């Protein structure tokens, strides 16, 4: 790192994921186990200051990807780089923890019912000994609470006394405690009431500007990420199938799966809606325990050929900054 | 919407001064003190415990002192089997001479020992055995259970198989066998050590508890830890960089505290019962030393003439057990915020 120039640093992605695999051993009768390939060879970069939206159906491995890129699971294979530095040893991970945090999907189980709001938010500070006196700790916690719009009176209360939206604010304040520069937001609004989803998303936006944060923003709903993301990545069954600028992916999806997803998003303008041909996703998403050979999407893809069953399509750059994994990309025109 | 307005300086001040960071423990104690039944039980336990500790210090009679036998004089059988508040003929003579004689509140037993002090002393022994045995069980159970639950894998499998083996042993039989074997070996081993005074029987009782009774506690804790470990706040702590010991200490144990408290509250009376039946079989505390259990069993001999000798220790046992249980319930209610909206 020391020899790199400032120019390099400006261009260097904050997070690089290279061929990340995360398999879980699933017990299968006595002494037998087989791997559940929750994340199977994904690679992508996240640039400083951007929001990368990660979408895909429930169970496709988004959460797992987010967690193993934070080294919350030990990756089965692959590398994660933070500002060009490989995260590998325990010391690397410990250092990484001060820079990369997470907001969890479930605002209920992610807050310890035994702790007060102040102690929950202060936990990362406690773990890293990031204060020299009790007053400093309290001051830091109150500042964090202010950032996420929580009333300071709430500091001494227990999380179960709060609504989902307020609980999620507590979770966000906790993720900000160490003053990170990268946050994995794992479906942070999907458990919330629709009426406050926008509020919380706007808050993420404001915090990003104020604190110069980079997000990996996970959602199963394209509408949610479209608003906040600079780029969007689409996952299917542990694989990444498409990645590109948010507007591009949204207005001109390339991968058959993305096309189907986008066409399923309700469009407010009836003319546009009529012009869009709806591509129905038929069939069920296969279990990651017996994923199809070749292209993971082939069981539901109307363009599938023999080649799709035989070879895994490579996730490659098809246009500048646009990645897609499909054998028949050139032939699909409609 | 008011909830989302940023704090003003005065509000911060208010929070700092009015609610000095109440901990979970303080809140629990506050709730507990509002519970009448639990508070009364707590005072009963405290009263009995203090009495058991302090009464023997100033009571004029010793628990092993046979009042009718003074060295160098013929045995005075008038001291034996006195009814409550009765005096022996010797004492009556003394009183006629104007001397003050301390009354025998509960009478004396067949060997002329003051029964009140024996009950008090027996309570002391029973409480001590119950308390320390439960502490031993608790510590071993928590350590094994949380290691097993948190580490998982091979460690878990090995520990749980050991638990299964101990669990499947018939415990009455094991307790009796262990107690009698240990008594013999310990007797010889303890001579000359400070432990000799405590008595081989009590020590073997503790060992029996340490060896056998931790298993259900360990299982309980492991089950709790296993389910708590899946909670996202554990993952959140890991994201913050917390190590295993931090997570166990700050999240897992506090979250199974109610289970720990309830089972400890139940462990103490069960330990007292075990001690009682071992005493009844002659495997409990060493001979002159009384425990509530041995007092009750001794009383069986003269049951028709002196029923109070059975009734008194029985009432004390019931009182201890009942108040421990009620107090345990109160603790559970106070320390489980989910029940307290
Ligand atoms: N700890 C785990 N052990 C075993 N299987 C898991 C574990 N976590 C996730 N999975 C499996 O991995 C797949 C992907 O899960 P997840 O990453 O949670 O998906 P998503 O967040 O996209 O809904 C699912 O099939 C899920 O059952
Ligand atoms: S590789 Fe084949 S099966 Fe997979 S998306 Fe492309 S066309 Fe469909
Ligand atoms: Mg998920």
XYZ file of C-alpha atoms and ligand atoms in Angstrom:
711
model
C 0.000 0.000 0.000
C 2.739 2.415 0.918
C 4.190 2.477 -2.571
C 0.932 3.184 -4.352
C 0.359 6.696 -5.574
C -2.637 8.851 -4.798
C -3.848 8.333 -8.343
C -3.979 4.587 -7.773
C -5.834 5.037 -4.549
C -8.507 7.152 -6.156
C -9.219 4.429 -8.683
C -8.710 1.512 -6.370
C -11.948 -0.157 -5.263
C -12.610 -0.107 -1.546
C -13.665 -3.745 -1.586
C -12.635 -6.397 -4.064
C -14.203 -9.813 -3.997
C -12.407 -12.468 -6.003
C -13.926 -15.911 -6.643
C -15.671 -16.003 -3.290
C -17.236 -19.340 -2.409
C -19.182 -20.132 0.692
C -20.338 -23.698 1.168
C -22.171 -25.012 4.189
C -21.962 -28.634 5.236
C -25.432 -30.051 5.459
C -25.768 -33.231 7.468
C -27.299 -35.856 5.359
C -27.885 -38.912 7.495
C -25.197 -40.544 9.572
C -21.695 -39.137 9.140
C -22.554 -37.979 5.652
C -22.618 -34.404 4.685
C -22.797 -32.585 1.422
C -22.021 -29.033 0.594
C -24.740 -26.444 0.220
C -23.278 -23.963 -2.212
C -24.828 -20.797 -0.839
C -22.342 -18.610 -2.703
C -20.554 -20.169 -5.633
C -17.714 -18.218 -7.153
C -18.665 -14.563 -7.222
C -16.321 -11.687 -8.058
C -16.986 -7.976 -7.967
C -15.582 -4.636 -6.859
C -17.160 -1.911 -4.798
C -15.904 1.612 -5.388
C -15.351 4.174 -2.725
C -18.450 6.229 -1.964
C -20.837 4.231 -4.120
C -23.814 2.075 -3.275
C -23.822 -1.331 -4.870
C -27.305 -2.828 -4.798
C -27.418 -6.604 -4.540
C -30.699 -8.163 -5.580
C -32.073 -11.632 -6.077
C -34.829 -13.878 -4.854
C -34.918 -14.969 -1.254
C -32.466 -17.812 -0.654
C -30.134 -16.961 -3.536
C -27.230 -16.268 -1.196
C -27.251 -12.489 -0.744
C -26.997 -12.564 3.026
C -24.326 -15.227 2.886
C -22.344 -13.203 0.368
C -22.538 -10.122 2.584
C -21.526 -12.017 5.668
C -18.654 -13.936 4.202
C -17.262 -10.839 2.579
C -17.133 -9.414 6.108
C -15.423 -12.642 7.205
C -18.306 -13.452 9.527
C -18.119 -16.867 7.973
C -14.818 -18.336 6.988
C -14.969 -18.294 3.193
C -14.668 -21.733 1.617
C -12.522 -20.221 -1.111
C -11.709 -16.883 -2.628
C -10.227 -13.624 -1.497
C -11.493 -10.352 -0.135
C -9.400 -7.223 -0.509
C -9.926 -4.044 1.440
C -8.297 -1.068 -0.287
C -6.077 -3.454 -2.156
C -4.982 -5.369 0.906
C -5.865 -9.026 1.189
C -7.831 -9.790 4.367
C -6.491 -13.032 5.641
C -4.948 -13.253 9.091
C -6.744 -12.718 12.368
C -5.040 -9.374 12.716
C -6.262 -8.312 9.253
C -9.791 -9.296 10.190
C -9.612 -7.459 13.507
C -8.444 -4.330 11.712
C -11.100 -4.811 9.007
C -13.829 -4.925 11.685
C -13.165 -1.268 12.471
C -13.711 -0.302 8.866
C -16.516 -2.546 7.692
C -19.748 -3.151 9.573
C -23.215 -4.477 8.946
C -26.856 -3.550 9.376
C -29.019 -6.608 9.834
C -32.261 -7.592 8.259
C -34.191 -8.433 11.394
C -34.489 -5.451 13.720
C -35.766 -7.774 16.434
C -33.249 -10.559 16.726
C -30.332 -8.266 15.937
C -30.676 -6.298 19.180
C -29.905 -8.017 22.465
C -33.078 -7.871 24.614
C -30.895 -7.716 27.724
C -29.159 -4.510 26.768
C -30.220 -0.906 26.763
C -30.116 1.090 23.563
C -27.027 2.919 24.786
C -25.195 -0.333 25.500
C -26.166 -1.810 22.151
C -24.897 1.210 20.260
C -21.853 1.403 22.495
C -20.864 -2.243 22.146
C -18.440 -1.734 19.238
C -16.895 1.121 21.205
C -16.525 -1.170 24.207
C -15.019 -3.966 22.149
C -12.429 -1.697 20.590
C -11.859 0.463 23.688
C -12.646 3.558 21.673
C -13.087 5.987 24.555
C -11.075 7.124 27.523
C -13.858 7.995 29.953
C -17.478 7.214 30.629
C -18.428 10.739 29.626
C -16.714 10.349 26.292
C -18.540 7.082 25.713
C -21.886 8.649 26.545
C -21.141 11.642 24.369
C -20.254 9.397 21.431
C -23.382 7.318 21.880
C -25.611 10.387 22.041
C -24.006 11.769 18.899
C -24.652 8.483 17.107
C -28.248 8.507 18.255
C -28.628 12.008 16.978
C -27.252 10.966 13.580
C -29.972 8.368 13.162
C -32.699 10.585 14.569
C -33.195 8.887 17.902
C -34.231 10.870 20.918
C -31.545 10.837 23.598
C -34.124 9.961 26.229
C -34.243 6.520 24.663
C -30.684 5.679 25.590
C -31.561 3.951 28.833
C -34.469 1.966 27.441
C -34.541 -1.584 26.175
C -34.914 -2.254 22.498
C -38.118 -4.232 22.911
C -39.881 -1.041 23.899
C -39.437 0.340 20.389
C -41.093 0.006 17.005
C -39.382 -1.786 14.132
C -38.296 1.467 12.517
C -36.740 2.784 15.687
C -35.046 -0.537 16.346
C -33.535 -0.445 12.898
C -32.225 3.047 13.675
C -30.539 1.599 16.737
C -28.964 -1.044 14.506
C -27.769 1.621 12.097
C -26.309 3.705 14.917
C -24.441 0.628 16.117
C -23.034 0.026 12.651
C -21.775 3.620 12.610
C -20.141 3.440 16.030
C -16.637 2.537 14.905
C -16.749 5.223 12.223
C -16.558 2.717 9.377
C -16.231 3.494 5.711
C -18.024 0.445 4.387
C -21.368 -0.978 5.519
C -23.173 -4.083 4.365
C -26.884 -3.299 4.616
C -28.704 -6.625 4.568
C -32.290 -5.908 3.560
C -32.435 -3.204 6.213
C -35.975 -2.121 5.351
C -37.661 -5.338 4.268
C -38.937 -6.039 7.791
C -40.282 -2.522 8.174
C -43.673 -1.074 7.532
C -43.931 0.266 3.987
C -44.794 3.710 5.313
C -41.411 4.112 6.987
C -39.247 2.278 4.445
C -38.694 5.459 2.440
C -37.767 7.373 5.581
C -35.108 4.863 6.524
C -33.753 4.624 2.975
C -33.463 8.400 2.833
C -31.592 8.289 6.069
C -29.105 5.829 4.575
C -28.674 8.274 1.719
C -28.059 11.237 4.014
C -25.653 9.318 6.207
C -23.716 8.271 3.133
C -23.228 11.865 2.065
C -22.477 13.098 5.543
C -19.975 10.404 6.466
C -18.636 9.415 3.085
C -19.822 5.813 3.380
C -19.780 2.986 0.886
C -22.684 0.556 0.923
C -23.374 -2.937 -0.229
C -27.135 -2.628 -0.146
C -28.932 -5.974 -0.244
C -32.597 -6.230 -1.180
C -34.876 -8.741 -2.788
C -36.876 -5.944 -4.304
C -35.478 -4.089 -7.302
C -37.561 -1.007 -6.568
C -35.893 -0.523 -3.218
C -32.341 -0.665 -4.562
C -33.003 1.288 -7.726
C -33.539 4.448 -5.750
C -30.408 4.232 -3.668
C -27.926 2.291 -5.822
C -25.275 3.545 -8.195
C -24.756 0.066 -9.549
C -26.808 -3.080 -9.255
C -25.659 -6.679 -9.034
C -28.085 -9.532 -9.581
C -27.632 -12.911 -7.935
C -29.247 -16.199 -8.752
C -28.685 -19.431 -6.846
C -25.313 -18.470 -5.414
C -24.033 -17.016 -8.683
C -23.773 -13.464 -9.840
C -25.499 -13.183 -13.188
C -25.426 -9.487 -13.967
C -23.750 -6.301 -12.786
C -23.925 -2.778 -14.158
C -24.950 0.829 -13.655
C -28.307 0.982 -11.903
C -30.096 2.812 -14.709
C -28.609 0.545 -17.362
C -29.562 -2.635 -15.597
C -32.992 -1.272 -14.969
C -33.742 0.121 -18.399
C -31.817 -2.400 -20.481
C -31.412 -5.714 -18.630
C -29.210 -8.223 -20.408
C -29.452 -11.504 -18.562
C -32.683 -13.466 -19.057
C -33.144 -13.612 -15.296
C -32.758 -9.866 -14.882
C -35.189 -9.321 -17.738
C -37.757 -11.436 -15.972
C -37.168 -9.614 -12.674
C -37.487 -6.178 -14.232
C -40.587 -7.050 -16.183
C -42.179 -8.193 -12.934
C -41.679 -4.808 -11.298
C -44.963 -2.899 -11.408
C -44.697 0.239 -13.536
C -46.826 3.224 -12.588
C -47.194 4.483 -16.186
C -49.741 2.289 -18.044
C -48.277 3.148 -21.476
C -44.837 2.014 -20.449
C -46.348 -0.988 -18.775
C -48.116 -1.971 -21.969
C -45.008 -1.527 -24.055
C -43.059 -3.766 -21.691
C -43.636 -7.373 -22.416
C -44.014 -9.227 -19.161
C -41.716 -12.191 -18.988
C -43.158 -14.595 -16.491
C -40.736 -16.537 -14.329
C -42.015 -20.078 -14.518
C -41.169 -22.850 -12.114
C -39.508 -22.740 -8.734
C -36.020 -21.661 -7.834
C -34.058 -24.935 -7.434
C -32.613 -25.854 -4.057
C -28.950 -24.884 -3.744
C -28.393 -28.462 -2.534
C -29.015 -29.800 -6.008
C -28.309 -26.906 -8.282
C -28.521 -27.606 -12.009
C -25.345 -28.263 -13.951
C -24.009 -25.534 -16.190
C -25.954 -22.298 -16.015
C -27.830 -22.092 -12.699
C -30.777 -20.413 -14.407
C -31.249 -22.970 -17.166
C -34.180 -24.787 -15.557
C -36.263 -21.646 -15.865
C -34.695 -20.016 -18.903
C -36.610 -20.048 -22.156
C -33.377 -19.636 -24.143
C -31.610 -22.609 -22.600
C -29.654 -24.906 -24.939
C -27.461 -27.954 -24.477
C -24.443 -25.746 -24.010
C -26.201 -24.108 -21.065
C -26.467 -27.499 -19.365
C -22.872 -28.419 -20.079
C -20.907 -25.287 -19.254
C -21.153 -22.679 -16.553
C -21.344 -19.346 -18.394
C -18.484 -17.065 -17.529
C -19.258 -13.849 -15.657
C -17.512 -11.455 -18.003
C -17.419 -7.823 -18.940
C -19.697 -7.470 -21.957
C -19.609 -3.695 -22.174
C -17.498 -1.253 -20.221
C -18.511 -1.690 -16.601
C -21.231 -4.133 -17.530
C -20.929 -7.781 -16.556
C -23.165 -10.676 -17.449
C -23.038 -14.461 -17.291
C -24.952 -15.942 -20.214
C -23.894 -18.089 -23.175
C -26.470 -16.729 -25.539
C -26.300 -13.048 -24.753
C -25.548 -12.077 -28.356
C -28.508 -14.035 -29.683
C -31.093 -12.681 -27.248
C -32.411 -9.515 -28.763
C -36.015 -8.990 -27.722
C -42.870 11.447 14.858
C -41.655 13.233 17.963
C -39.411 10.284 18.530
C -37.229 11.217 15.619
C -36.421 14.799 16.559
C -32.729 15.183 17.380
C -31.941 15.670 21.030
C -31.567 19.129 22.398
C -28.879 19.967 24.925
C -31.407 20.051 27.741
C -32.697 16.625 26.813
C -29.192 15.230 26.874
C -28.755 16.762 30.264
C -32.014 15.213 31.392
C -30.969 11.796 30.206
C -27.609 12.045 31.885
C -29.034 13.136 35.181
C -32.436 11.545 35.486
C -31.611 8.121 34.231
C -28.038 7.384 35.145
C -27.406 4.481 32.804
C -29.570 1.908 34.494
C -28.224 -1.516 33.936
C -30.301 -4.547 33.247
C -29.497 -5.790 36.721
C -30.668 -2.639 38.469
C -33.935 -2.668 36.575
C -34.471 -6.291 37.508
C -33.878 -5.598 41.182
C -36.323 -2.715 41.029
C -38.982 -4.963 39.529
C -38.205 -7.700 42.027
C -38.660 -5.423 45.021
C -42.147 -4.569 43.784
C -43.147 -8.229 43.899
C -44.600 -8.833 47.402
C -44.518 -12.620 47.444
C -40.931 -12.695 46.231
C -39.892 -10.025 48.723
C -41.454 -11.893 51.621
C -39.810 -15.123 50.501
C -36.542 -13.298 50.211
C -36.813 -12.041 53.790
C -37.765 -15.497 55.039
C -34.674 -16.935 53.375
C -32.501 -14.142 54.737
C -33.989 -14.536 58.211
C -33.450 -18.292 58.285
C -29.935 -17.918 56.898
C -28.926 -15.217 59.373
C -30.417 -17.210 62.225
C -28.538 -20.305 61.112
C -25.305 -18.338 61.001
C -25.553 -16.203 64.135
C -27.758 -18.002 66.681
C -25.167 -20.724 67.466
C -22.685 -17.979 68.333
C -24.496 -16.819 71.444
C -26.726 -19.762 72.324
C -25.659 -21.115 75.713
C -25.946 -24.753 74.625
C -23.860 -26.527 72.044
C -25.394 -28.784 69.413
C -23.357 -31.775 70.604
C -23.446 -30.928 74.274
C -25.221 -33.634 76.292
C -26.492 -31.501 79.119
C -26.839 -34.398 81.545
C -23.269 -35.551 81.180
C -20.651 -33.495 82.898
C -17.186 -35.031 83.134
C -16.504 -36.476 86.562
C -20.153 -36.681 87.569
C -22.754 -39.404 87.184
C -24.988 -39.001 84.189
C -28.108 -37.005 84.919
C -30.910 -38.582 82.938
C -33.425 -35.879 83.883
C -32.039 -33.857 80.961
C -33.151 -36.422 78.410
C -36.355 -36.116 76.384
C -37.536 -32.819 77.843
C -40.648 -31.306 76.279
C -40.519 -27.768 74.933
C -39.892 -25.212 77.704
C -39.502 -27.966 80.297
C -36.577 -27.904 82.737
C -34.643 -30.848 84.119
C -34.746 -31.462 87.884
C -31.166 -30.218 88.191
C -32.082 -26.997 86.450
C -35.165 -26.562 88.623
C -32.947 -26.811 91.706
C -30.628 -24.201 90.281
C -33.537 -21.928 89.590
C -34.772 -22.294 93.153
C -31.361 -21.102 94.240
C -32.059 -17.992 92.239
C -29.860 -18.725 89.241
C -31.058 -18.011 85.757
C -31.378 -20.969 83.416
C -31.829 -20.559 79.710
C -35.022 -22.362 78.632
C -35.057 -25.278 76.192
C -37.361 -23.798 73.562
C -37.892 -27.087 71.735
C -36.990 -29.353 74.654
C -34.136 -31.825 74.451
C -33.537 -35.054 72.581
C -33.053 -38.553 73.918
C -29.420 -37.801 74.729
C -30.160 -34.592 76.557
C -29.077 -32.211 73.813
C -30.911 -28.909 73.395
C -33.187 -29.469 70.424
C -33.481 -25.836 69.363
C -29.776 -25.433 68.790
C -29.715 -28.753 66.965
C -32.430 -27.535 64.597
C -30.609 -24.252 64.065
C -27.367 -26.055 63.476
C -29.069 -28.568 61.218
C -30.504 -25.690 59.194
C -27.043 -24.240 58.900
C -25.627 -27.511 57.626
C -28.502 -28.134 55.243
C -28.361 -24.616 53.819
C -24.612 -24.765 53.432
C -24.752 -28.130 51.711
C -27.598 -26.978 49.474
C -25.932 -23.703 48.633
C -22.437 -24.957 47.951
C -23.630 -28.039 46.122
C -25.739 -25.794 43.875
C -22.814 -23.479 43.265
C -20.678 -26.443 42.260
C -23.427 -27.728 39.974
C -23.975 -24.261 38.558
C -20.335 -23.552 37.813
C -19.647 -26.915 36.214
C -22.940 -26.797 34.342
C -22.336 -23.311 32.970
C -18.763 -24.004 31.965
C -19.470 -27.315 30.267
C -22.805 -26.198 28.807
C -21.519 -22.975 27.309
C -18.345 -24.526 25.925
C -20.370 -27.320 24.420
C -23.012 -25.018 22.999
C -20.684 -22.338 21.735
C -17.817 -24.446 20.423
C -20.008 -27.075 18.818
C -18.413 -29.746 16.631
C -16.294 -32.491 18.135
C -16.002 -30.793 21.529
C -19.771 -30.681 21.778
C -20.178 -34.298 20.731
C -17.653 -35.570 23.284
C -19.023 -33.492 26.158
C -22.600 -34.435 25.381
C -21.777 -38.157 25.229
C -20.235 -37.849 28.702
C -23.385 -36.085 29.842
C -25.517 -38.851 28.328
C -23.526 -41.527 30.130
C -23.832 -39.824 33.496
C -27.470 -39.099 32.811
C -28.245 -42.719 32.113
C -26.758 -43.947 35.405
C -29.389 -44.641 38.066
C -28.620 -41.656 40.262
C -29.898 -42.933 43.628
C -27.700 -45.977 43.311
C -24.728 -43.940 42.161
C -25.153 -41.434 44.959
C -25.246 -44.182 47.574
C -22.341 -46.094 46.057
C -20.206 -43.015 45.595
C -21.010 -41.658 49.013
C -20.059 -44.882 50.756
C -16.927 -45.477 48.709
C -15.774 -41.883 49.015
C -16.412 -41.872 52.737
C -14.022 -44.726 53.267
C -11.262 -43.396 51.077
C -11.664 -39.835 52.259
C -11.581 -40.710 55.939
C -8.007 -41.858 55.608
C -6.959 -39.144 53.186
C -8.294 -36.279 55.249
C -6.552 -37.045 58.527
C -4.412 -34.106 59.514
C -5.712 -31.720 56.861
C -7.921 -28.701 57.568
C -10.686 -30.452 55.676
C -10.884 -33.082 58.406
C -13.023 -30.763 60.472
C -15.678 -30.403 57.803
C -16.051 -34.141 57.786
C -15.565 -36.697 55.078
C -19.295 -37.132 54.602
C -19.998 -33.572 53.606
C -17.034 -33.514 51.289
C -18.134 -36.727 49.682
C -21.590 -35.203 49.327
C -20.101 -32.283 47.426
C -18.098 -34.605 45.228
C -21.217 -36.615 44.497
C -22.983 -33.432 43.443
C -20.037 -32.245 41.419
C -19.823 -35.569 39.614
C -23.478 -36.303 39.014
C -25.783 -33.356 39.185
C -24.138 -30.902 36.812
C -25.388 -32.783 33.782
C -28.913 -31.454 33.621
C -27.644 -27.928 34.209
C -25.084 -28.382 31.442
C -27.737 -29.668 29.065
C -30.046 -26.822 29.876
C -27.362 -24.195 29.345
C -26.177 -25.826 26.142
C -29.689 -25.836 24.718
C -30.104 -22.185 25.585
C -26.746 -21.221 24.137
C -27.462 -23.159 20.955
C -30.652 -21.263 20.329
C -29.247 -17.900 21.412
C -26.177 -18.349 19.264
C -28.360 -18.171 16.180
C -29.656 -14.762 17.164
C -28.406 -11.974 14.973
C -27.172 -9.895 17.884
C -24.446 -12.470 18.349
C -23.462 -11.964 14.742
C -23.658 -8.229 15.320
C -21.212 -8.558 18.200
C -18.897 -10.560 15.946
C -19.186 -7.866 13.320
C -18.072 -5.435 15.986
C -15.019 -7.633 16.526
C -16.054 -9.289 19.790
C -14.362 -12.546 20.719
C -16.018 -15.751 21.868
C -15.552 -15.078 25.572
C -17.071 -11.597 25.227
C -20.081 -12.998 23.410
C -20.630 -15.733 25.964
C -20.241 -13.288 28.853
C -22.126 -10.292 27.481
C -24.840 -11.904 25.419
C -25.315 -15.595 25.905
C -25.133 -15.926 29.687
C -27.197 -12.789 30.435
C -29.813 -14.099 28.068
C -30.099 -17.415 29.830
C -29.844 -15.903 33.306
C -33.509 -16.533 34.019
C -33.095 -20.199 33.212
C -29.954 -20.316 35.334
C -31.680 -18.561 38.209
C -34.745 -20.770 38.152
C -32.806 -23.986 37.983
C -30.439 -22.851 40.724
C -33.390 -21.917 42.904
C -34.688 -25.435 42.324
C -31.258 -26.995 42.708
C -30.838 -25.797 46.291
C -33.929 -27.550 47.679
C -33.160 -30.630 45.633
C -29.657 -30.661 47.090
C -31.162 -30.283 50.549
C -33.393 -33.274 49.864
C -30.519 -35.376 48.615
C -28.536 -34.481 51.694
C -31.559 -35.456 53.809
C -32.027 -38.877 52.381
C -28.339 -39.587 52.518
C -28.370 -38.526 56.170
C -31.349 -40.757 56.699
C -29.357 -43.673 55.327
C -26.425 -42.791 57.524
C -24.393 -41.502 54.583
C -25.033 -37.857 55.277
C -23.312 -35.623 57.767
C -21.036 -37.227 60.361
C -22.707 -38.393 63.534
C -22.944 -35.695 66.202
C -23.472 -33.050 63.549
C -27.155 -32.611 62.772
C -28.820 -31.715 59.516
C -32.513 -31.166 58.985
C -32.665 -34.526 57.264
C -30.943 -36.482 60.013
C -33.007 -34.715 62.673
C -36.174 -35.741 60.905
C -35.057 -39.316 60.561
C -33.898 -39.507 64.194
C -37.323 -38.251 65.194
C -38.953 -41.293 63.631
C -37.932 -43.382 66.671
C -39.997 -41.501 69.212
C -42.652 -40.329 66.789
C -45.668 -41.086 69.004
C -44.313 -39.398 72.134
C -42.430 -36.511 70.551
C -44.058 -35.712 67.196
C -42.756 -32.100 67.292
C -39.219 -33.415 66.784
C -40.276 -34.458 63.294
C -42.625 -31.544 62.717
C -40.085 -28.811 63.496
C -37.347 -29.806 61.012
C -40.049 -30.649 58.483
C -41.509 -27.156 58.793
C -38.078 -25.596 58.427
C -37.354 -27.667 55.309
C -40.726 -26.738 53.818
C -40.220 -23.083 54.614
C -36.809 -23.062 52.956
C -38.004 -24.950 49.898
C -41.172 -22.926 49.487
C -39.529 -19.549 49.850
C -36.690 -20.515 47.513
C -39.211 -21.559 44.903
C -41.337 -18.443 45.253
C -38.265 -16.260 45.214
C -37.026 -18.059 42.104
C -40.338 -17.357 40.389
C -40.081 -13.705 41.344
C -36.571 -13.538 39.950
C -37.727 -15.031 36.700
C -40.482 -12.475 36.348
C -38.173 -9.616 37.242
C -35.318 -10.593 34.957
C -37.292 -11.531 31.892
C -38.167 -8.200 30.282
C -40.243 -9.920 27.624
C -42.739 -10.844 30.325
C -42.757 -7.313 31.640
C -43.868 -5.436 28.539
N -25.493 -20.984 8.317
C -26.046 -21.681 7.309
N -25.969 -23.024 7.300
C -26.499 -23.737 6.288
N -27.140 -23.209 5.243
C -27.252 -21.880 5.174
C -26.716 -21.038 6.206
N -26.978 -19.755 5.882
C -27.647 -19.781 4.719
N -27.821 -21.054 4.286
C -28.458 -21.458 3.029
O -27.817 -20.771 1.998
C -28.750 -20.315 1.041
C -28.636 -18.842 0.867
O -29.136 -18.206 2.016
P -29.092 -16.639 2.225
O -27.709 -16.158 1.997
O -29.679 -16.358 3.536
O -30.049 -16.103 1.080
P -30.747 -14.703 0.921
O -30.142 -13.766 1.913
O -30.457 -14.312 -0.488
O -32.187 -14.908 1.143
C -30.108 -20.761 1.533
O -30.448 -21.944 0.842
C -29.909 -21.041 2.980
O -30.742 -22.088 3.396
S -26.624 -19.327 -20.152
Fe -28.288 -20.339 -21.163
S -29.656 -20.949 -19.549
Fe -28.249 -19.493 -18.684
S -29.304 -17.591 -18.883
Fe -28.064 -17.745 -20.659
S -29.376 -18.713 -22.142
Fe -30.376 -18.985 -20.217
Mg -31.111 -12.675 3.396
